[in-house]
Amino acid sequence: MNDMRPIEMQHWFTIGRLSDIPRRGARQVILPRGPIAVFRTQTDEVYAIEDRCPHKGGPLSQGIVHDGAVTCPLHNWVIDLQTGNAMGADQGCVRTYRTRTDENGLVSVSLAGPAG
């Protein structure tokens, strides 16, 4: 039986090793849906979100990672890495993506729907 879903919906994209992403840092990867920011927290949690702030389109991959959130480098909007929602008084959101890290430390991102 053929899987009729678009190719981007069928696969996980391996984007590199966990050690390639600094703690409290990020990397930008280009996938079929465009630029995606992949973040690693101090406790090695990995999150992937659209790399575009909902405010003025700032590159979130260049922001400051703290407390499960990233602060946009342009205007200091704070985005929750788990939900993609703007925090505080700001309103807006970015798309989130599921991530996984395998036993060899390879990090993958799924484009099939939001992170759960």
Coordinates of C-alpha atoms in Angstrom, one line a residue:
M1 CA 0.0 0.0 0.0
N2 CA 1.4 3.4 -1.0
D3 CA 1.6 6.2 1.5
M4 CA -0.1 9.1 -0.2
R5 CA 1.0 11.8 2.3
P6 CA 3.4 14.5 1.0
I7 CA 7.1 13.4 1.4
E8 CA 7.7 16.0 4.1
M9 CA 4.9 14.5 6.2
Q10 CA 6.4 10.9 6.0
H11 CA 9.9 11.4 7.4
W12 CA 12.0 12.7 10.1
F13 CA 14.9 14.9 9.0
T14 CA 18.2 14.2 10.7
I15 CA 19.8 17.6 11.2
G16 CA 23.0 16.8 13.1
R17 CA 24.3 15.8 16.5
L18 CA 23.1 17.1 19.8
S19 CA 26.7 18.2 20.5
D20 CA 26.5 20.4 17.4
I21 CA 24.0 22.6 19.2
P22 CA 25.6 24.5 22.2
R23 CA 23.7 24.4 25.5
R24 CA 21.4 27.4 25.7
G25 CA 22.0 27.9 22.0
A26 CA 20.5 27.2 18.6
R27 CA 21.1 26.2 15.0
Q28 CA 19.2 27.2 11.9
V29 CA 18.3 24.4 9.5
I30 CA 16.7 24.7 6.1
L31 CA 14.0 22.1 5.6
P32 CA 11.2 21.8 3.0
R33 CA 9.1 24.2 5.1
G34 CA 11.8 26.8 5.2
P35 CA 14.2 28.0 8.0
I36 CA 13.7 26.2 11.3
A37 CA 15.4 27.1 14.5
V38 CA 16.5 24.1 16.6
F39 CA 17.3 24.9 20.3
R40 CA 19.1 23.1 23.1
T41 CA 18.3 24.0 26.6
Q42 CA 20.7 23.8 29.6
T43 CA 19.2 20.4 30.4
D44 CA 19.6 19.1 26.9
E45 CA 16.0 19.4 25.9
V46 CA 15.6 20.0 22.2
Y47 CA 12.9 22.2 20.5
A48 CA 12.3 23.2 16.9
I49 CA 10.2 26.2 15.9
E50 CA 9.7 28.4 12.9
D51 CA 12.8 30.7 12.7
R52 CA 10.8 33.9 12.4
C53 CA 9.5 36.0 15.2
P54 CA 5.7 36.7 14.9
H55 CA 6.4 40.4 15.7
K56 CA 8.8 41.6 12.9
G57 CA 10.2 38.4 11.5
G58 CA 13.5 38.4 13.5
P59 CA 15.7 35.3 13.3
L60 CA 14.8 33.4 16.5
S61 CA 17.8 31.2 16.0
Q62 CA 20.0 34.2 16.9
G63 CA 18.1 34.9 20.1
I64 CA 18.9 34.2 23.7
V65 CA 17.8 30.9 25.1
H66 CA 16.6 30.9 28.7
D67 CA 14.1 29.0 30.9
G68 CA 12.5 27.1 28.1
A69 CA 12.1 30.2 26.0
V70 CA 14.0 32.3 23.4
T71 CA 14.2 36.1 23.3
C72 CA 14.0 37.6 19.8
P73 CA 17.2 39.5 19.0
L74 CA 15.3 42.4 17.3
H75 CA 12.7 43.6 19.8
N76 CA 13.0 41.3 22.8
W77 CA 9.8 39.4 22.3
V78 CA 9.9 36.1 24.4
I79 CA 8.7 32.9 22.7
D80 CA 7.9 29.7 24.6
L81 CA 9.9 26.9 22.9
Q82 CA 7.3 24.2 23.8
T83 CA 4.2 26.0 22.6
G84 CA 5.6 28.6 20.2
N85 CA 3.4 31.3 21.9
A86 CA 4.6 34.8 22.7
M87 CA 4.9 35.3 26.4
G88 CA 4.0 38.2 28.6
A89 CA 1.8 41.0 27.2
D90 CA 2.8 40.2 23.6
Q91 CA 0.5 38.1 21.4
G92 CA 1.4 35.9 18.5
C93 CA 2.9 32.4 17.9
V94 CA 5.2 30.5 15.7
R95 CA 4.9 26.9 14.4
T96 CA 6.5 24.2 16.5
Y97 CA 7.9 20.9 15.3
R98 CA 8.5 17.6 17.0
T99 CA 12.1 16.6 17.7
R100 CA 13.8 13.4 18.8
T101 CA 17.4 12.5 19.8
D102 CA 18.4 8.9 19.2
E103 CA 20.9 6.8 21.2
N104 CA 23.8 8.0 19.1
G105 CA 23.0 11.6 19.7
L106 CA 21.5 12.4 16.3
V107 CA 18.8 15.0 16.4
S108 CA 15.8 14.8 14.0
V109 CA 12.9 17.1 13.3
S110 CA 9.5 16.0 12.0
L111 CA 7.5 18.3 9.8
A112 CA 4.3 16.3 10.4
G113 CA 2.3 18.6 12.6
P114 CA 3.0 20.6 15.7
A115 CA 5.1 19.3 18.6
G116 CA 2.9 17.4 21.1

